[in-house]
């Protein structure tokens, strides 16, 4: 087993392993140490013995028993509560079956404790992005438009508060779920986005994250029948259905207009349609349901040219009322340009960038560059593409923008 393969397993499994170790060990700090120990053991043993049948269970077990050894040697085992200490030694066939079922729900437990109402609102999402999505502190800081040390302090304080208050690492009672749903849905949404369109790195997508977000949404929908859970699930299924068409055989970014729609997964689209119908049948459409409706219009168009862009603009108008956001406004501007032409889109994007909301967002400058290119303003387009290129951290996007710049001469 190569180092690249081990790193791939870390990217795929580390958040699941961490979530289970937090349940077993009771603190983020011990769990993070145990996870590092587990992957160190994997690096030693897997190249010799091969990949275990259940890598996540192997890693959780390795991290758990390495922690027991370390705490016993340092005489710190008594620092753990009786319940956690008993569970650390839990074994036997029945225990293993129960443990496998618990591991399956651990990430949902982790989301709920990160988004606990006892934590400051600005810390909930930062902690969830760090621990559930595995984003780096610097990446979260860019998303919040605040310095990285500020995010780091929020995360440290949130973990301390969880420990000090002894917040339960479990799913809330059904009656408590609706009040805690908003931040949890937002976390799953961001987890999916990081999988569907990675924020940085060499790969355009991280499919394991997208699939995990869909799995968590299905679990949540099983706990609570809420229209916005259905809307989010529909949105993710629509998006995930066209994942295979988003990149070329060599890994290059393929825009929606240029995608081979025969590669879109028809079963995924059909399931998403059913979810969207169920969400719409339950009353007023929320932000995720409206985004799913927009994705549905794209999914039903046989070709890019046949897309009902006027309907998409109307849906974005509703979405802006439900969820005022510069990014939503940018997406609406792109849709307006498809109806009224690039000059109309350029005016809207210039207003957004001028207001300062999207000055540091690479996709705003990329959209501006594309409008300028269509209008024949070559020098201005070059400058806008260069601005977008300087801001993006994702290699396939950098390659795409570089090709656009080269095409301008």
Coordinates of C-alpha atoms in Angstrom, one line a residue:
X1 CA 0.0 0.0 0.0
X2 CA 1.5 3.3 -1.1
X3 CA 1.6 6.6 0.9
X4 CA -0.9 8.1 -1.6
X5 CA -3.4 5.3 -0.8
X6 CA -3.0 5.8 2.9
X7 CA -3.6 9.5 2.5
X8 CA -6.7 8.7 0.5
X9 CA -8.0 6.6 3.3
X10 CA -7.3 9.5 5.7
X11 CA -9.3 11.9 3.6
X12 CA -12.1 9.4 3.3
X13 CA -12.3 8.0 6.8
X14 CA -10.8 10.4 9.3
X15 CA -14.0 12.3 10.1
X16 CA -15.9 9.1 10.7
X17 CA -13.1 7.8 12.9
X18 CA -12.9 11.0 14.9
X19 CA -16.7 11.1 15.5
X20 CA -16.7 7.6 16.9
X21 CA -13.6 8.2 19.1
X22 CA -15.2 11.3 20.6
X23 CA -18.1 9.1 21.7
X24 CA -15.8 6.5 23.1
X25 CA -13.3 8.8 24.8
X26 CA -15.5 11.7 25.8
X27 CA -13.3 14.6 24.7
X28 CA -12.2 16.1 21.4
X29 CA -8.6 16.3 22.6
X30 CA -8.3 12.6 23.5
X31 CA -10.1 11.6 20.3
X32 CA -7.8 13.7 18.1
X33 CA -4.7 12.1 19.7
X34 CA -6.3 8.7 19.3
X35 CA -7.1 9.3 15.6
X36 CA -3.5 10.2 14.8
X37 CA -2.3 7.1 16.7
X38 CA -4.8 5.0 14.7
X39 CA -3.6 6.2 11.3
X40 CA 0.0 5.8 12.4
X41 CA -0.8 2.2 13.2
X42 CA -2.5 1.8 9.8
X43 CA 0.7 3.2 8.1
X44 CA 2.7 0.4 9.9
X45 CA 0.3 -2.5 9.5
X46 CA -1.7 -2.1 6.4
X47 CA 1.2 -2.3 3.9
X48 CA 2.1 -5.7 5.4
X49 CA -1.3 -7.2 6.2
X50 CA -3.4 -5.5 3.6
X51 CA -6.5 -3.3 3.9
X52 CA -8.9 -4.6 6.6
X53 CA -12.5 -5.5 5.6
X54 CA -13.9 -2.5 7.6
X55 CA -11.2 0.2 7.7
X56 CA -13.3 2.6 9.9
X57 CA -13.9 -0.1 12.6
X58 CA -10.2 -1.1 12.5
X59 CA -9.1 2.5 12.9
X60 CA -11.6 3.2 15.7
X61 CA -10.5 0.0 17.5
X62 CA -6.8 0.9 17.1
X63 CA -7.3 4.4 18.3
X64 CA -9.3 3.2 21.3
X65 CA -6.8 0.6 22.5
X66 CA -3.7 2.8 21.9
X67 CA -5.4 5.4 24.1
X68 CA -6.1 2.8 26.9
X69 CA -2.4 1.9 26.8
X70 CA -1.3 5.5 26.9
X71 CA -3.6 6.5 29.7
X72 CA -2.8 3.4 31.8
X73 CA 1.0 4.1 31.4
X74 CA 0.5 7.7 32.5
X75 CA -1.9 6.7 35.4
X76 CA -4.6 9.0 33.8
X77 CA -7.2 6.3 33.1
X78 CA -9.2 7.4 36.2
X79 CA -9.7 10.8 34.6
X80 CA -12.4 9.3 32.4
X81 CA -15.9 8.8 33.6
X82 CA -17.0 5.4 34.7
X83 CA -19.4 5.0 31.8
X84 CA -16.7 5.9 29.2
X85 CA -14.1 3.7 31.0
X86 CA -16.5 0.7 30.9
X87 CA -17.3 1.3 27.3
X88 CA -13.6 1.4 26.3
X89 CA -13.3 -2.2 27.3
X90 CA -16.6 -3.3 25.7
X91 CA -16.0 -6.4 23.6
X92 CA -17.6 -9.6 22.3
X93 CA -19.7 -10.3 19.3
X94 CA -22.8 -8.6 20.5
X95 CA -20.8 -5.5 21.4
X96 CA -19.2 -5.4 18.0
X97 CA -22.6 -5.5 16.3
X98 CA -23.9 -2.7 18.5
X99 CA -20.6 -0.7 17.9
X100 CA -21.0 -1.0 14.2
X101 CA -24.5 0.5 14.4
X102 CA -23.2 3.3 16.6
X103 CA -20.4 4.1 14.3
X104 CA -22.9 4.6 11.5
X105 CA -24.6 7.4 13.4
X106 CA -21.6 9.0 15.1
X107 CA -21.2 11.8 12.5
X108 CA -24.8 12.9 13.0
X109 CA -24.1 12.9 16.8
X110 CA -21.0 15.0 16.1
X111 CA -23.0 17.5 14.1
X112 CA -25.6 17.9 16.8
X113 CA -23.0 18.5 19.6
X114 CA -21.1 21.0 17.4
X115 CA -24.3 22.8 16.8
X116 CA -25.6 22.6 20.4
X117 CA -27.6 25.8 21.4
X118 CA -25.4 26.1 24.5
X119 CA -22.5 27.1 22.3
X120 CA -22.1 30.7 20.9
X121 CA -23.8 30.9 17.5
X122 CA -20.6 32.0 15.7
X123 CA -18.7 29.0 17.2
X124 CA -21.2 26.3 16.2
X125 CA -20.7 26.4 12.5
X126 CA -16.9 27.0 12.8
X127 CA -16.6 23.9 15.1
X128 CA -18.8 21.8 12.7
X129 CA -16.8 22.8 9.7
X130 CA -13.5 21.9 11.5
X131 CA -14.6 18.6 13.1
X132 CA -17.3 17.3 10.7
X133 CA -16.1 18.6 7.4
X134 CA -12.4 18.5 8.2
X135 CA -11.7 22.0 6.8
X136 CA -8.6 23.7 7.9
X137 CA -8.8 26.8 10.2
X138 CA -7.5 29.0 7.4
X139 CA -10.2 27.7 5.0
X140 CA -13.0 28.4 7.6
X141 CA -11.5 31.9 8.2
X142 CA -11.7 32.6 4.5
X143 CA -15.4 31.5 4.4
X144 CA -16.2 33.8 7.4
X145 CA -14.0 36.6 6.2
X146 CA -12.2 36.9 9.6
X147 CA -8.6 36.2 10.7
X148 CA -7.6 32.6 11.2
X149 CA -6.7 33.2 14.9
X150 CA -10.2 34.4 15.6
X151 CA -11.6 31.1 14.2
X152 CA -9.1 29.1 16.2
X153 CA -10.1 30.8 19.4
X154 CA -13.8 30.2 18.7
X155 CA -13.1 26.5 18.1
X156 CA -11.0 26.1 21.3
X157 CA -13.6 27.9 23.4
X158 CA -16.4 25.8 22.0
X159 CA -14.6 22.5 22.8
X160 CA -13.9 23.8 26.3
X161 CA -17.6 24.7 26.8
X162 CA -18.7 21.2 25.6
X163 CA -16.3 19.7 28.2
X164 CA -17.2 22.0 31.0
X165 CA -21.0 21.6 30.5
X166 CA -20.6 17.9 29.9
X167 CA -22.9 18.2 26.9
X168 CA -24.4 14.8 25.9
X169 CA -22.9 13.2 22.8
X170 CA -26.2 11.8 21.5
X171 CA -29.0 12.6 19.2
X172 CA -31.6 15.0 20.7
X173 CA -35.1 13.9 21.6
X174 CA -37.5 14.2 18.7
X175 CA -39.3 17.2 20.3
X176 CA -36.0 19.1 20.4
X177 CA -35.0 18.4 16.8
X178 CA -36.9 21.2 15.0
X179 CA -35.4 24.0 17.1
X180 CA -31.9 22.7 16.3
X181 CA -32.4 21.8 12.7
X182 CA -31.3 25.0 10.9
X183 CA -27.6 24.9 11.8
X184 CA -27.5 21.1 11.4
X185 CA -28.9 21.4 7.8
X186 CA -26.4 24.2 7.0
X187 CA -23.5 22.0 8.2
X188 CA -24.7 19.0 6.0
X189 CA -25.1 21.5 3.1
X190 CA -21.5 22.8 3.5
X191 CA -20.2 19.2 3.9
X192 CA -21.8 18.3 0.6
X193 CA -20.5 21.5 -1.1
X194 CA -17.0 20.7 0.0
X195 CA -17.4 17.2 -1.6
X196 CA -19.1 18.4 -4.8
X197 CA -16.9 21.4 -5.4
X198 CA -13.7 21.3 -3.2
X199 CA -12.5 24.6 -1.9
X200 CA -8.8 23.8 -2.4
X201 CA -6.4 21.1 -3.5
X202 CA -5.7 19.2 -6.7
X203 CA -9.1 17.3 -7.1
X204 CA -12.2 19.0 -8.3
X205 CA -14.4 16.9 -6.1
X206 CA -14.2 14.8 -2.9
X207 CA -17.0 12.3 -3.6
X208 CA -16.8 10.6 -0.2
X209 CA -17.8 13.8 1.5
X210 CA -20.7 14.4 -0.9
X211 CA -21.9 10.8 -0.3
X212 CA -21.5 11.1 3.4
X213 CA -23.6 14.4 3.4
X214 CA -26.4 12.6 1.5
X215 CA -26.2 9.6 4.0
X216 CA -26.5 12.0 7.0
X217 CA -29.4 13.8 5.4
X218 CA -31.2 10.4 4.9
X219 CA -30.6 9.6 8.6
X220 CA -31.9 13.0 9.7
X221 CA -35.0 12.6 7.4
X222 CA -35.7 9.2 9.1
X223 CA -35.7 11.0 12.5
X224 CA -37.9 14.0 11.4
X225 CA -40.2 14.5 8.5
X226 CA -39.5 18.2 7.7
X227 CA -39.9 19.8 4.2
X228 CA -36.5 21.5 4.4
X229 CA -34.7 18.1 5.1
X230 CA -36.4 16.8 1.9
X231 CA -35.5 19.9 0.1
X232 CA -31.8 19.6 1.0
X233 CA -31.8 15.9 0.2
X234 CA -33.4 16.7 -3.2
X235 CA -30.8 19.4 -3.9
X236 CA -27.9 17.2 -3.1
X237 CA -29.3 14.3 -5.2
X238 CA -29.8 16.6 -8.2
X239 CA -26.2 17.9 -7.9
X240 CA -24.7 14.6 -7.2
X241 CA -26.5 13.1 -10.2
X242 CA -24.3 15.1 -12.6
X243 CA -21.0 14.6 -10.8
X244 CA -19.6 12.3 -13.5
X245 CA -20.1 15.0 -16.2
X246 CA -18.3 17.8 -14.2
X247 CA -14.8 16.8 -15.2
X248 CA -13.1 15.4 -18.3
X249 CA -11.2 12.1 -18.4
X250 CA -8.0 14.0 -17.5
X251 CA -9.7 15.7 -14.5
X252 CA -10.4 19.1 -16.1
X253 CA -13.4 21.2 -15.1
X254 CA -16.4 21.0 -17.5
X255 CA -18.9 23.8 -17.2
X256 CA -22.6 23.0 -16.9
X257 CA -23.3 24.3 -20.5
X258 CA -20.7 21.9 -21.9
X259 CA -21.5 18.8 -19.9
X260 CA -22.4 15.5 -21.6
X261 CA -25.9 15.1 -20.2
X262 CA -26.0 11.4 -21.1
X263 CA -23.6 11.0 -18.1
X264 CA -26.1 12.4 -15.7
X265 CA -27.5 9.8 -13.4
X266 CA -31.2 9.4 -14.3
X267 CA -32.1 7.4 -11.2
X268 CA -30.6 10.0 -8.9
X269 CA -32.6 12.8 -10.7
X270 CA -35.8 10.7 -10.5
X271 CA -35.3 10.2 -6.7
X272 CA -34.5 13.9 -6.3
X273 CA -37.8 14.8 -8.2
X274 CA -39.8 12.7 -5.7
X275 CA -38.1 14.3 -2.7
X276 CA -38.8 17.8 -4.2
X277 CA -42.5 17.0 -4.8
X278 CA -42.9 15.8 -1.2
X279 CA -41.2 19.0 0.1
X280 CA -43.3 21.3 -2.0
X281 CA -46.5 19.5 -1.0
X282 CA -45.9 20.3 2.7
X283 CA -46.3 24.1 2.3
X284 CA -44.1 27.2 1.9
X285 CA -40.8 26.4 0.1
X286 CA -37.7 27.2 2.2
X287 CA -34.2 28.0 0.9
X288 CA -33.1 24.4 0.3
X289 CA -36.3 23.5 -1.4
X290 CA -36.0 26.6 -3.7
X291 CA -32.4 25.6 -4.6
X292 CA -33.6 22.1 -5.3
X293 CA -36.3 23.6 -7.6
X294 CA -33.6 25.5 -9.5
X295 CA -31.5 22.3 -9.8
X296 CA -34.6 20.6 -11.1
X297 CA -35.0 23.1 -14.0
X298 CA -31.4 22.4 -15.0
X299 CA -31.9 18.6 -14.7
X300 CA -35.0 18.6 -16.9
X301 CA -33.6 20.6 -19.8
X302 CA -32.5 18.2 -22.6
X303 CA -29.7 20.7 -23.6
X304 CA -28.2 23.8 -22.1
X305 CA -29.9 25.9 -24.9
X306 CA -33.3 24.6 -23.8
X307 CA -32.9 25.6 -20.2
X308 CA -35.8 27.8 -18.9
X309 CA -33.7 30.6 -17.6
X310 CA -36.7 32.9 -17.0
X311 CA -38.0 30.3 -14.6
X312 CA -34.6 30.1 -12.9
X313 CA -34.5 33.9 -12.5
X314 CA -38.0 33.8 -10.9
X315 CA -36.8 31.1 -8.5
X316 CA -33.7 33.1 -7.6
X317 CA -35.9 36.1 -6.8
X318 CA -37.8 34.0 -4.3
X319 CA -34.6 32.6 -2.9
X320 CA -33.2 36.1 -2.4
X321 CA -36.3 36.9 -0.3
X322 CA -35.9 33.7 1.8
X323 CA -32.1 33.8 2.0
X324 CA -30.5 37.2 1.3
X325 CA -26.9 36.4 0.3
X326 CA -24.3 37.9 -2.0
X327 CA -23.6 34.4 -3.5
X328 CA -27.3 33.9 -4.3
X329 CA -27.3 37.4 -5.8
X330 CA -24.3 36.4 -7.9
X331 CA -26.0 33.2 -9.2
X332 CA -29.1 35.3 -10.0
X333 CA -26.9 37.7 -12.0
X334 CA -25.5 34.9 -14.1
X335 CA -29.1 33.7 -14.7
X336 CA -30.2 37.2 -15.7
X337 CA -27.3 37.4 -18.2
X338 CA -28.7 34.2 -19.8
X339 CA -32.0 36.0 -20.3
X340 CA -31.0 39.6 -21.0
X341 CA -27.4 39.3 -22.2
X342 CA -23.9 39.7 -20.7
X343 CA -24.2 43.5 -20.2
X344 CA -27.1 43.1 -17.8
X345 CA -25.1 40.4 -15.9
X346 CA -22.0 42.5 -15.8
X347 CA -23.9 45.5 -14.3
X348 CA -25.2 43.3 -11.5
X349 CA -21.9 41.7 -10.8
X350 CA -20.1 45.1 -10.8
X351 CA -22.6 46.3 -8.2
X352 CA -21.9 43.2 -6.0
X353 CA -18.1 43.6 -6.2
X354 CA -18.3 47.3 -5.7
X355 CA -20.3 46.8 -2.5
X356 CA -17.4 44.8 -1.1
X357 CA -19.5 41.7 -0.5
X358 CA -17.7 39.6 -3.2
X359 CA -14.5 41.4 -3.7
X360 CA -12.5 38.4 -2.5
X361 CA -14.7 35.7 -4.1
X362 CA -13.0 34.2 -7.2
X363 CA -16.2 33.1 -8.8
X364 CA -17.5 36.7 -8.9
X365 CA -14.4 37.8 -10.8
X366 CA -14.6 34.8 -13.1
X367 CA -18.2 35.6 -13.9
X368 CA -17.3 39.2 -14.6
X369 CA -14.4 38.1 -16.8
X370 CA -16.7 35.9 -18.8
X371 CA -19.2 38.7 -19.4
X372 CA -16.4 41.0 -20.5
X373 CA -15.1 38.4 -22.8
X374 CA -18.5 38.0 -24.4
X375 CA -18.8 41.7 -24.8
X376 CA -15.4 41.8 -26.6
X377 CA -13.6 43.9 -23.9
X378 CA -10.5 41.8 -24.0
X379 CA -8.1 43.8 -21.8
X380 CA -10.7 44.1 -19.0
X381 CA -11.5 40.4 -19.4
X382 CA -7.8 39.5 -19.0
X383 CA -7.6 41.6 -15.8
X384 CA -10.7 40.0 -14.3
X385 CA -9.5 36.5 -15.2
X386 CA -6.2 37.3 -13.5
X387 CA -8.0 38.5 -10.4
X388 CA -10.0 35.3 -10.2
X389 CA -6.9 33.2 -10.8
X390 CA -5.1 34.9 -7.9
X391 CA -8.0 34.1 -5.5
X392 CA -8.8 30.5 -6.3
X393 CA -7.2 27.7 -4.3
X394 CA -8.4 24.7 -6.4
X395 CA -6.1 23.4 -9.1
X396 CA -8.7 22.4 -11.7
X397 CA -10.2 25.9 -11.5
X398 CA -6.7 27.4 -11.8
X399 CA -6.1 25.4 -15.0
X400 CA -9.5 26.4 -16.4
X401 CA -8.9 30.1 -15.8
X402 CA -5.4 29.8 -17.2
X403 CA -6.8 28.3 -20.4
X404 CA -9.4 31.2 -20.6
X405 CA -6.6 33.7 -20.2
X406 CA -4.5 32.0 -22.9
X407 CA -7.4 32.0 -25.3
X408 CA -7.6 35.8 -25.1
X409 CA -4.0 35.9 -26.5

